[in-house]
Coordinates of C-alpha atoms and ligand atoms in Angstrom, one line a residue:
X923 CA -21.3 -6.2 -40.5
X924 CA -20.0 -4.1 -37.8
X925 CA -17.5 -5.3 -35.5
X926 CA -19.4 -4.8 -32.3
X927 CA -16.7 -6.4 -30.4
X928 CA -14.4 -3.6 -30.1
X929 CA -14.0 -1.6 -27.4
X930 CA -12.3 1.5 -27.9
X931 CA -9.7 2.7 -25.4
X932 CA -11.3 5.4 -23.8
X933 CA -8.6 7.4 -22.3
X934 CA -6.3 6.9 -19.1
X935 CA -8.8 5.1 -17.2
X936 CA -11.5 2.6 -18.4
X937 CA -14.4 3.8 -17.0
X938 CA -17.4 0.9 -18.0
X939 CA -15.6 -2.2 -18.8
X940 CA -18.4 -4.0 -21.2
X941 CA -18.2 -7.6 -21.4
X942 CA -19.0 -7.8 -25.2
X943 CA -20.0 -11.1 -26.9
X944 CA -18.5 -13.0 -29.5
X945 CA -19.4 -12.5 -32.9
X946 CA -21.2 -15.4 -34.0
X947 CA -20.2 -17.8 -36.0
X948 CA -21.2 -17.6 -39.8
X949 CA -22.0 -21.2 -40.5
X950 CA -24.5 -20.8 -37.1
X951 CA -22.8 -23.5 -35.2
X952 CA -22.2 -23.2 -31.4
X953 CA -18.8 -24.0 -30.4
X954 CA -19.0 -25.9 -27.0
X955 CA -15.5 -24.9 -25.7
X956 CA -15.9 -22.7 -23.0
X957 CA -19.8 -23.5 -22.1
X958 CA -20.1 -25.0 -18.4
X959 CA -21.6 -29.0 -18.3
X960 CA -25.2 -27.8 -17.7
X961 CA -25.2 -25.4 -20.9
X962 CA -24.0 -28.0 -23.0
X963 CA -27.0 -30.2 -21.8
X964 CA -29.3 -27.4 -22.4
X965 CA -28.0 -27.2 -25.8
X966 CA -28.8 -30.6 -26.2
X967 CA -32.6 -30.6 -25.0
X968 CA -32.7 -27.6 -27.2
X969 CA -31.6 -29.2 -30.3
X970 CA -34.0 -32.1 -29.7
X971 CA -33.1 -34.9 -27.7
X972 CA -35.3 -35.8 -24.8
X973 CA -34.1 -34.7 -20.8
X974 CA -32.0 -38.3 -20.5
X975 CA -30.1 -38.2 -23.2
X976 CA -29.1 -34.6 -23.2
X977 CA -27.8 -35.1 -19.8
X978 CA -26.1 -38.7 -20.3
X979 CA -24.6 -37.3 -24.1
X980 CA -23.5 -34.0 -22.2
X981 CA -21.3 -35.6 -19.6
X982 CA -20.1 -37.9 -22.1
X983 CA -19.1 -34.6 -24.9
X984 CA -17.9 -33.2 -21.4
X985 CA -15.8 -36.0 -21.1
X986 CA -13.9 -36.4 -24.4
X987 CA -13.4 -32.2 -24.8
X988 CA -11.9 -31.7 -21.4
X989 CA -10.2 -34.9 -20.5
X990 CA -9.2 -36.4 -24.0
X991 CA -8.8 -33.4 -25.9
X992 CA -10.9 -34.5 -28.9
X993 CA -11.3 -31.8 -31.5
X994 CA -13.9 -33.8 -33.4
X995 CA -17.3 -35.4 -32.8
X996 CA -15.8 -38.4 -34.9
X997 CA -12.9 -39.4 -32.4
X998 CA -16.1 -39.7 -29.3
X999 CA -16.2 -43.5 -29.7
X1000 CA -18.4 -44.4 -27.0
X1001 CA -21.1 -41.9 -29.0
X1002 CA -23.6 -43.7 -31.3
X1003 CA -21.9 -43.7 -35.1
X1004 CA -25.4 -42.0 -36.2
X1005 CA -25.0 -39.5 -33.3
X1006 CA -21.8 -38.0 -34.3
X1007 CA -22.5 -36.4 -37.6
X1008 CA -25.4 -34.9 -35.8
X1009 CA -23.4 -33.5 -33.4
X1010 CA -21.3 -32.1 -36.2
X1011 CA -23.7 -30.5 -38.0
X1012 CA -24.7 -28.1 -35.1
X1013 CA -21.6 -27.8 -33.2
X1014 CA -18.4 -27.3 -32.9
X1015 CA -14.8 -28.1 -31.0
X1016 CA -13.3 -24.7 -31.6
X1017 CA -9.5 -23.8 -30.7
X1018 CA -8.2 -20.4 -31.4
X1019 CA -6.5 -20.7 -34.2
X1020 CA -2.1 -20.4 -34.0
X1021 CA -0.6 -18.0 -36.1
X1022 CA 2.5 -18.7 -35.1
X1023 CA 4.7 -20.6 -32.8
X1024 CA 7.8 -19.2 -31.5
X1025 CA 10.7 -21.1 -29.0
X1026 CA 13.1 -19.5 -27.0
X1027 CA 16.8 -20.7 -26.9
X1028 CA 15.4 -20.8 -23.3
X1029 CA 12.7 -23.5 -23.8
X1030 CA 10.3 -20.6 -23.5
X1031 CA 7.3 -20.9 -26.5
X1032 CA 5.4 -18.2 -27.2
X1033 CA 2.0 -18.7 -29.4
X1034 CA 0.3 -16.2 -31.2
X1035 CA -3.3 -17.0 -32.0
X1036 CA -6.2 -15.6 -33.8
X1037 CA -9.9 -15.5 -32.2
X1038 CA -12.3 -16.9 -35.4
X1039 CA -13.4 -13.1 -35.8
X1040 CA -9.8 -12.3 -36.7
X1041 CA -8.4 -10.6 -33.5
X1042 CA -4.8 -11.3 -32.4
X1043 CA -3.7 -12.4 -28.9
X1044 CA -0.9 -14.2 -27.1
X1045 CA 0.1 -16.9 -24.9
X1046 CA 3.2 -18.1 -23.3
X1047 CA 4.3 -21.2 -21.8
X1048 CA 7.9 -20.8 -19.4
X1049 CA 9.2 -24.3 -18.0
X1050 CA 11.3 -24.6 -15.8
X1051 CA 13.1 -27.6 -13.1
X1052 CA 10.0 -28.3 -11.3
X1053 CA 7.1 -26.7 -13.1
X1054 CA 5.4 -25.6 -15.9
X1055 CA 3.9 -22.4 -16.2
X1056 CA 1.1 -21.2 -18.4
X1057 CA 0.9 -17.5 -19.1
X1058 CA -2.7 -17.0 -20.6
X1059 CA -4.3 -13.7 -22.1
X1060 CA -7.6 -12.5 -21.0
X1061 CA -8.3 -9.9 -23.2
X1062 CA -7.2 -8.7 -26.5
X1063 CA -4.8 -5.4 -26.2
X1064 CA -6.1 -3.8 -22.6
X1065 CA -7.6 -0.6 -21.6
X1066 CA -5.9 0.6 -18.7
X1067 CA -2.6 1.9 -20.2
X1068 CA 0.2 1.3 -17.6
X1069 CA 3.0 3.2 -19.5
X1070 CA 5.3 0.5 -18.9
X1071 CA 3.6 -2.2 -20.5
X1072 CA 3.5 -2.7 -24.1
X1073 CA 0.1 -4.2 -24.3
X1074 CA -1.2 -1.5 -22.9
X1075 CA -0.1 0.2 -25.9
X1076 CA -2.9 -1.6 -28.0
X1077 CA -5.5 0.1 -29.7
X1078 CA -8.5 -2.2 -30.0
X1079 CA -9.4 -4.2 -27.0
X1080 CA -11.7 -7.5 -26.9
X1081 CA -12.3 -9.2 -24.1
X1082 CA -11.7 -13.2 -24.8
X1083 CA -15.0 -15.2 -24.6
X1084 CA -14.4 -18.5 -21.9
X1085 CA -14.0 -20.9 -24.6
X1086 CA -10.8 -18.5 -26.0
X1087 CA -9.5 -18.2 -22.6
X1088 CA -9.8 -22.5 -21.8
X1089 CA -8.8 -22.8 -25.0
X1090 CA -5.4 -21.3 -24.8
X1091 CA -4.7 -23.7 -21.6
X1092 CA -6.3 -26.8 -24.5
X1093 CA -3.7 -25.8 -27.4
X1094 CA -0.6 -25.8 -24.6
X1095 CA -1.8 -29.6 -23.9
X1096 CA -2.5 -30.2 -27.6
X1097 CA 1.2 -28.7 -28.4
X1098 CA 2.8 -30.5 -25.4
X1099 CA 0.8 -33.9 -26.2
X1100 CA -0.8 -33.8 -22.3
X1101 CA -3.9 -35.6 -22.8
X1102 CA -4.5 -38.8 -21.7
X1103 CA -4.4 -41.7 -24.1
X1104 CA -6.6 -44.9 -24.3
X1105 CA -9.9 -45.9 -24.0
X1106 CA -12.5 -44.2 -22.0
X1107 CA -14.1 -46.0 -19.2
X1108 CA -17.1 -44.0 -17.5
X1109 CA -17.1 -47.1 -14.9
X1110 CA -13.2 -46.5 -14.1
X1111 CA -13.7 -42.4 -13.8
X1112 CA -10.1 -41.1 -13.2
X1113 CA -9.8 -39.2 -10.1
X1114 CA -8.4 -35.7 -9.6
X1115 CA -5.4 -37.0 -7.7
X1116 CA -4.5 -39.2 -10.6
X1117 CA -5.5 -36.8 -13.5
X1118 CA -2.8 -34.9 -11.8
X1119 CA -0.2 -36.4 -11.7
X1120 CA 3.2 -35.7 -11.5
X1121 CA 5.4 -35.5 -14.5
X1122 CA 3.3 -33.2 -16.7
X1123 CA 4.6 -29.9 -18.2
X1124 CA 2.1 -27.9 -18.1
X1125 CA 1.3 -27.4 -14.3
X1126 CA 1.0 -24.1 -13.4
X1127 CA -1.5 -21.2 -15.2
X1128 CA -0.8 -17.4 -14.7
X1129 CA -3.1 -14.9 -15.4
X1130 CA -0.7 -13.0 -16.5
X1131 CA -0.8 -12.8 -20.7
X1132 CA -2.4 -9.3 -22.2
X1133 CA -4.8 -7.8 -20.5
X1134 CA -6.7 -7.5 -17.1
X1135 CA -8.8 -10.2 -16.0
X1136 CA -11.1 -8.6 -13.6
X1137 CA -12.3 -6.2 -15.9
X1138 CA -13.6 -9.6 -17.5
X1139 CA -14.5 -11.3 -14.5
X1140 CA -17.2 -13.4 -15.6
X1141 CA -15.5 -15.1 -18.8
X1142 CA -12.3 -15.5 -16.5
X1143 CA -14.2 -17.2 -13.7
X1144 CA -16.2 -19.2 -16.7
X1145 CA -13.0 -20.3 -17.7
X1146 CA -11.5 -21.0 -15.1
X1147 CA -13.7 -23.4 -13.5
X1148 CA -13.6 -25.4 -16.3
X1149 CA -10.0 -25.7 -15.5
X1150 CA -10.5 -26.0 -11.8
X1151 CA -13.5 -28.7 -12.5
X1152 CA -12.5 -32.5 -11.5
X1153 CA -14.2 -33.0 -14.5
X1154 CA -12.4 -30.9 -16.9
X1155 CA -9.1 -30.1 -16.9
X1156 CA -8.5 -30.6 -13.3
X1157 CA -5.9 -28.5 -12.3
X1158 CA -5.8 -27.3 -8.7
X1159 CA -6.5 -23.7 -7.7
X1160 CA -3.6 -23.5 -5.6
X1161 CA -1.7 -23.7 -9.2
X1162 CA -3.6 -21.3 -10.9
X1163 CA -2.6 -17.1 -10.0
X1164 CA -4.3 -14.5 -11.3
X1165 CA -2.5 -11.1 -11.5
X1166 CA -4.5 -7.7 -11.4
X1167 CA -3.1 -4.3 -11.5
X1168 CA -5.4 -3.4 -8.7
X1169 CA -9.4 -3.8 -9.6
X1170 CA -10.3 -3.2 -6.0
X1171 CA -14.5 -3.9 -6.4
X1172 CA -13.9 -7.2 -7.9
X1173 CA -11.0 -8.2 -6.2
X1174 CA -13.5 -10.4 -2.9
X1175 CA -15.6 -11.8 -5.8
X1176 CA -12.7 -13.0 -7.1
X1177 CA -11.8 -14.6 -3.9
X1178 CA -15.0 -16.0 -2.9
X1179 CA -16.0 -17.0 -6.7
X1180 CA -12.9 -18.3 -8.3
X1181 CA -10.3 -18.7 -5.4
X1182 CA -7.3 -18.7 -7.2
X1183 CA -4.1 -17.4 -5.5
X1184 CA -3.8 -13.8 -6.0
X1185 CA -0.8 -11.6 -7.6
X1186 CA -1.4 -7.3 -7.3
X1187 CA 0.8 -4.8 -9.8
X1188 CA 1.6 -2.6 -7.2
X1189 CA 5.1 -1.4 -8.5
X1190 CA 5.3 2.0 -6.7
X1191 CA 4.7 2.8 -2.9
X1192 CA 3.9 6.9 -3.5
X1193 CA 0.6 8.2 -5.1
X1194 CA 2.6 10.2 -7.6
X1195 CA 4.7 7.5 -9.1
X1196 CA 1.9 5.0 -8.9
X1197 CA -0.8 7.4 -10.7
X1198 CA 1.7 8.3 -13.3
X1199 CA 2.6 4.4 -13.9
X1200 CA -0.1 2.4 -12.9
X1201 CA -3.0 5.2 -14.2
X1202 CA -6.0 3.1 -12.6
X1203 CA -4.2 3.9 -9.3
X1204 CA -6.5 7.5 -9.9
X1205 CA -9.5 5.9 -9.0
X1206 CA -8.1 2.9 -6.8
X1207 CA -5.3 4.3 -4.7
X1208 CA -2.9 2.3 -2.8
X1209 CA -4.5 2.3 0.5
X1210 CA -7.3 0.9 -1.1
X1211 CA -5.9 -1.7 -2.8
X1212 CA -3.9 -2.9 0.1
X1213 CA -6.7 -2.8 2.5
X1214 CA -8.6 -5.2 -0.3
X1215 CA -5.6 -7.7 -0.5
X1216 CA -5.8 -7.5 3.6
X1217 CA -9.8 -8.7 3.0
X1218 CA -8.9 -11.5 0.2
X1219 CA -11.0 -14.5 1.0
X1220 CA -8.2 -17.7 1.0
X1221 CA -5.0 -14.8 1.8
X1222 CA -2.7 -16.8 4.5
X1223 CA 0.9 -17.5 5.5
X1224 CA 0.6 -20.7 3.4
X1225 CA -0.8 -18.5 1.0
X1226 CA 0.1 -15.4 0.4
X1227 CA -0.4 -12.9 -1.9
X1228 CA 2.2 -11.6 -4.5
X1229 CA 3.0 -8.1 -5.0
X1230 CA 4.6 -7.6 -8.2
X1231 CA 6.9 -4.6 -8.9
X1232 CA 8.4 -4.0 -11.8
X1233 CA 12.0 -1.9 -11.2
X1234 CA 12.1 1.6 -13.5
X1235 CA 15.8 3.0 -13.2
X1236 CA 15.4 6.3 -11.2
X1237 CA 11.6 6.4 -11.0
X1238 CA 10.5 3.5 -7.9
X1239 CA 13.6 1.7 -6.9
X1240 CA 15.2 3.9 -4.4
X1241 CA 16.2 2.4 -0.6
X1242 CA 13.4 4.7 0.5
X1243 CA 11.0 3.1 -1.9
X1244 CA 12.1 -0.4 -0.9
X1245 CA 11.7 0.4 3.1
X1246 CA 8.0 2.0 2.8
X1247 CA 7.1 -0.8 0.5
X1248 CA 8.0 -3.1 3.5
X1249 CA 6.2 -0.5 6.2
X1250 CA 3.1 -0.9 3.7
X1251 CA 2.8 -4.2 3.8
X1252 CA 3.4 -4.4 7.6
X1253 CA 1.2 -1.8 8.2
X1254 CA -1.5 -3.6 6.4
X1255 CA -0.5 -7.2 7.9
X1256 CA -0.2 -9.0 4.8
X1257 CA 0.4 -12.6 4.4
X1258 CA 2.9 -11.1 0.9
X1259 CA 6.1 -12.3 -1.2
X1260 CA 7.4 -9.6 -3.4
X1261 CA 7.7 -10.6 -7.1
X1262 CA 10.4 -8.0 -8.8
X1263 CA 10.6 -7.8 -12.4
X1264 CA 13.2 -6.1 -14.2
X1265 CA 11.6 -4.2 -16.8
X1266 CA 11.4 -5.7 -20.0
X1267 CA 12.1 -3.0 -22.9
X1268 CA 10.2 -2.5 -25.7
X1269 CA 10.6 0.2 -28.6
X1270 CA 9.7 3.6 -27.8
X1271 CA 9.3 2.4 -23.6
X1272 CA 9.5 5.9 -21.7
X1273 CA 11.6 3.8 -19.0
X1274 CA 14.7 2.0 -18.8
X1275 CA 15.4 -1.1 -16.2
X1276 CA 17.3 -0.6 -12.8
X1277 CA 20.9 -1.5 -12.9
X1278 CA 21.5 -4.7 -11.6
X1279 CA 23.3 -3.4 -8.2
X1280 CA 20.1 -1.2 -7.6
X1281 CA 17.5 -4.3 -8.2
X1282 CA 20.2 -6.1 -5.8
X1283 CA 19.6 -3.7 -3.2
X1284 CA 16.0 -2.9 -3.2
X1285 CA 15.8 -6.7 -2.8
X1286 CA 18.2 -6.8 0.3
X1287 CA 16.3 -4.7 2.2
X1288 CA 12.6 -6.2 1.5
X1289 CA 14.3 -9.5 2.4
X1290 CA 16.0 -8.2 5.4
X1291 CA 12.4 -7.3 6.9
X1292 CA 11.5 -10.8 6.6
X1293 CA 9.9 -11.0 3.2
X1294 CA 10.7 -13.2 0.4
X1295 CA 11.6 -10.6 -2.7
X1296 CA 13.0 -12.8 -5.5
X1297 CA 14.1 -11.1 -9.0
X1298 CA 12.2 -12.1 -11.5
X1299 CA 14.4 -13.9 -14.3
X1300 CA 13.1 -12.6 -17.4
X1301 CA 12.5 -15.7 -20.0
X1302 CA 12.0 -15.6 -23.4
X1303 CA 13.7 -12.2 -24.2
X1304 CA 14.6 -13.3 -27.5
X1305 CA 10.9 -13.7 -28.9
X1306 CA 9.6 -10.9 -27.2
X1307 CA 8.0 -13.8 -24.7
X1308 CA 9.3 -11.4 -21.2
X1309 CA 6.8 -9.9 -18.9
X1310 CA 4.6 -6.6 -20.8
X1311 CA 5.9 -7.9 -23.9
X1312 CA 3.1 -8.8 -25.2
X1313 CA 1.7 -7.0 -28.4
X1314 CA 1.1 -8.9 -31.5
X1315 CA 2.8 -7.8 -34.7
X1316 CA 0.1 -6.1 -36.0
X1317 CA 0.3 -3.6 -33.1
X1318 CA 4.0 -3.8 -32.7
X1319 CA 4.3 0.2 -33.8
X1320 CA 5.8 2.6 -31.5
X1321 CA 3.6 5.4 -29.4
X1322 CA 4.9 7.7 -31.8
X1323 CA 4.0 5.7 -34.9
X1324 CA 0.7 5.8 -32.8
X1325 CA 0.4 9.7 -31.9
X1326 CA 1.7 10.5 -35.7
X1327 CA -1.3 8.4 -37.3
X1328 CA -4.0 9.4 -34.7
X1329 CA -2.9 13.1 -35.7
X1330 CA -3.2 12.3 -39.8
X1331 CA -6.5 10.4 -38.7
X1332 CA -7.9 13.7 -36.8
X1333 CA -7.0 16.3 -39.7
X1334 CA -9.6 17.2 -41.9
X1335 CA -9.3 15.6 -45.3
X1336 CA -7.9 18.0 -47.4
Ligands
SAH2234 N1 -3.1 -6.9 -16.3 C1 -2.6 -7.7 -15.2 C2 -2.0 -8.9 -15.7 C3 -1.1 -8.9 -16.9 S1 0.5 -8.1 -16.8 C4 -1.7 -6.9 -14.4 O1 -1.3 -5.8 -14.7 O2 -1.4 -7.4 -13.3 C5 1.5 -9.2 -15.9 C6 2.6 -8.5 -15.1 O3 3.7 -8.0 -16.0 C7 2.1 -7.3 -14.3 O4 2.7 -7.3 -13.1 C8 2.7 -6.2 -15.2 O5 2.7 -5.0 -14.5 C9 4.0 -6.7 -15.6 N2 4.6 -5.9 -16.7 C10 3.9 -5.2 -17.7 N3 4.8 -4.7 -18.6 C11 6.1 -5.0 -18.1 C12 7.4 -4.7 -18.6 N4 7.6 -4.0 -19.7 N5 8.4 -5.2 -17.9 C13 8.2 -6.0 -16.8 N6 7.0 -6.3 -16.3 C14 5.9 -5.8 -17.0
SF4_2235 FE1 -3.0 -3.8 -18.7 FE2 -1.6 -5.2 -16.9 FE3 -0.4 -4.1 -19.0 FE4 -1.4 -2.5 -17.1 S1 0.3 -4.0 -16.9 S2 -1.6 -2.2 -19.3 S3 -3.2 -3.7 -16.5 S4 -1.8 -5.7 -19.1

């Protein structure tokens, strides 16, 4: 069967980003991870049982997948005994599955994980003093080729179904043993405030694992509302970031649909570095992009938006660079906090990082005009966990392993 999943990359810029579908499953059972409350009672109805019961079974299903973390019909107690095997036979708790499971001498774990049609992805969970941060993947490889970034380097891109994308934040509770324990009590319903509460690991998610998100907006926001719902995994929007390296149409719909806080790649201040670095900056150019974090529905001093910049020895971290970033951001009013990142290497990178002295520096003078600029500590360097890291081991070849094999592959056959 062809994989219709694939989408080839098709040059610099991506210029129809396809949501594709999942493949479906062989043994024709629908896994319910990922499906919002309503679709799950559909399901239901659809597989037979009358308009009450659909609805009373699908809150209850609801219940033990996002709040217990049940991966199997059999643990639902409060589900007739008759009931379960039925529910069995045409469904399923899916989690991607881990291929490995890496931690740093940093605390830093890094999970590589395999969608059930066999594609290879990452996620990444960084704790620190007081939080826990969940990097998660919303796609498979990415199109848009940033030539610092190492996933960018990636061949085949898929974008992750909701279910894949929840389900990364489900195996970080699963592996961090963050679901709640006892007996469930529909008359006692937990509130948010105490679902939440303090003392977990895992409080933070990032949008910030392979891929871009808003060129899979609607699986993102799927997903994400099932971690923002009260009744799933109830984690606050103002903990959840999503990073984008500048999607300008669907950065308001992601304000107004998801509301998560925002983080923008900008990492160069001059059309020529950015279009050389950030290659979607061709089509969305910087004015643009700033004037559409100016417009983000939820931007404020209390929340501000994060510009990210990574620092390239000699190519975007001079004192020049560092004062018109700070005139940008003024110009355009923005409620910001700079994010630098020293660039992480990777085999074959085109770039090397700033010296220490010269990250220093740039940060001085963004933080002289008044604007937070932390440096970035990079974490999990030893598994390859760091910022643009991410490429699964499959992929790990080098661009000219890459250019050497797409010439063999373009030759005639002799
Ligand atoms: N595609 C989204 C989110 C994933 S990348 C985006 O680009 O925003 C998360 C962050 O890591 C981005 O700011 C990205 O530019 C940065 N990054 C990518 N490769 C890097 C590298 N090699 N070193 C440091 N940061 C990198
Ligand atoms: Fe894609 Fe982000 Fe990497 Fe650019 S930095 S190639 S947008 S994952």
């Amino acid at each position: 069967m062809p994989d219709t999943t694939l989408m080839p990359i098709p040059g610099q810029i991506d210029p129809v980003p396809v949501a594709r579908d999942i493949t479906p499953r062989e043994d024709g059972r629908v896994d319910l991870i990922g499906l919002p409350k309503d679709r799950i009672r559909e399901l239901f109805a659809e597989a037979g049982l009358d308009a009450k019961q659909a609805k009373l079974r699908a809150k209850q299903v609801f219940h033990w997948l996002y709040h217990r973390g049940v991966t199997e019909f059999e643990a639902m107690t409060d589900i007739a005994k008759t009931m379960r095997p039925w529910l069995a036979e045409r469904f399923v708790i899916g989690r991607p599955d881990v291929v490995e499971a890496q931690h740093s001498t940093d605390g830093t774990r890094k999970w590589l994980l395999r969608t059930s049609d066999g594609h290879e992805f990452e996620m990444v969970f960084i704790p620190d003093e007081t939080r826990g941060t969940l990097c998660v993947s919303s796609q498979v490889g990415c199109t848009l080729n940033c030539r610092f970034c190492h996933t960018g380097t990636m061949r085949l891109v898929r974008n992750l179904t909701p279910g894949e994308i929840v389900g990364q934040v489900m195996l970080a509770r699963d592996a961090l043993g963050e679901w709640p324990k006892g007996k469930m009590d529909f008359a006692d319903e937990e509130t948010e405030a105490a679902y939440t509460s303090d003392g977990r690991l895992l409080t933070n998610i990032v949008m910030m694992g392979m891929g871009e998100p808003l060129y899979n907006f609607d699986n993102v926001k799927g997903a994400l509302n099932l971690v923002m719902d009260g009744d799933g995994l109830a984690l606050s929007k103002r903990r959840i970031t999503l990073s984008t390296s500048g999607v300008v149409p669907m950065m308001e719909r992601c304000g107004q649909e998801i509301g998560v806080n925002l983080a923008v790649s900008l990492h160069a201040v001059t059309k020529d570095v950015r279009d050389e670095i950030v290659p979607l900056n061709r089509k969305y150019g910087i004015e643009e992009l700033l004037q559409a974090c100016a417009d983000y529905p939820g931007a404020s001093n209390a929340r501000r938006i994060t510009f990210e910049y990574v620092m390239l020895d000699g190519v975007n971290d001079s004192d020049e660079d560092a004062r018109e970033l700070v005139r940008l951001l003024r110009e355009y009013d923005l409620p910001a906090k700079v994010n630098l990142i020293p660039f992480n290497p990777w085999p074959g990178a085109p770039y090397a990082c700033s010296t220490p002295e010269r990250v220093r520096r740039f940060s001085e003078i963004v933080f002289e005009a008044g604007i937070s600029a932390p440096v970035r500590t990079p974490r999990g360097r030893d598994i390859d966990a760091a910022c643009g890291q991410l490429k699964t081991a499959a992929e790990k070849k080098s661009r000219a392993d890459r250019d050497r094999e797409a010439a063999l592959a373009a030759a005639p056959a002799a």
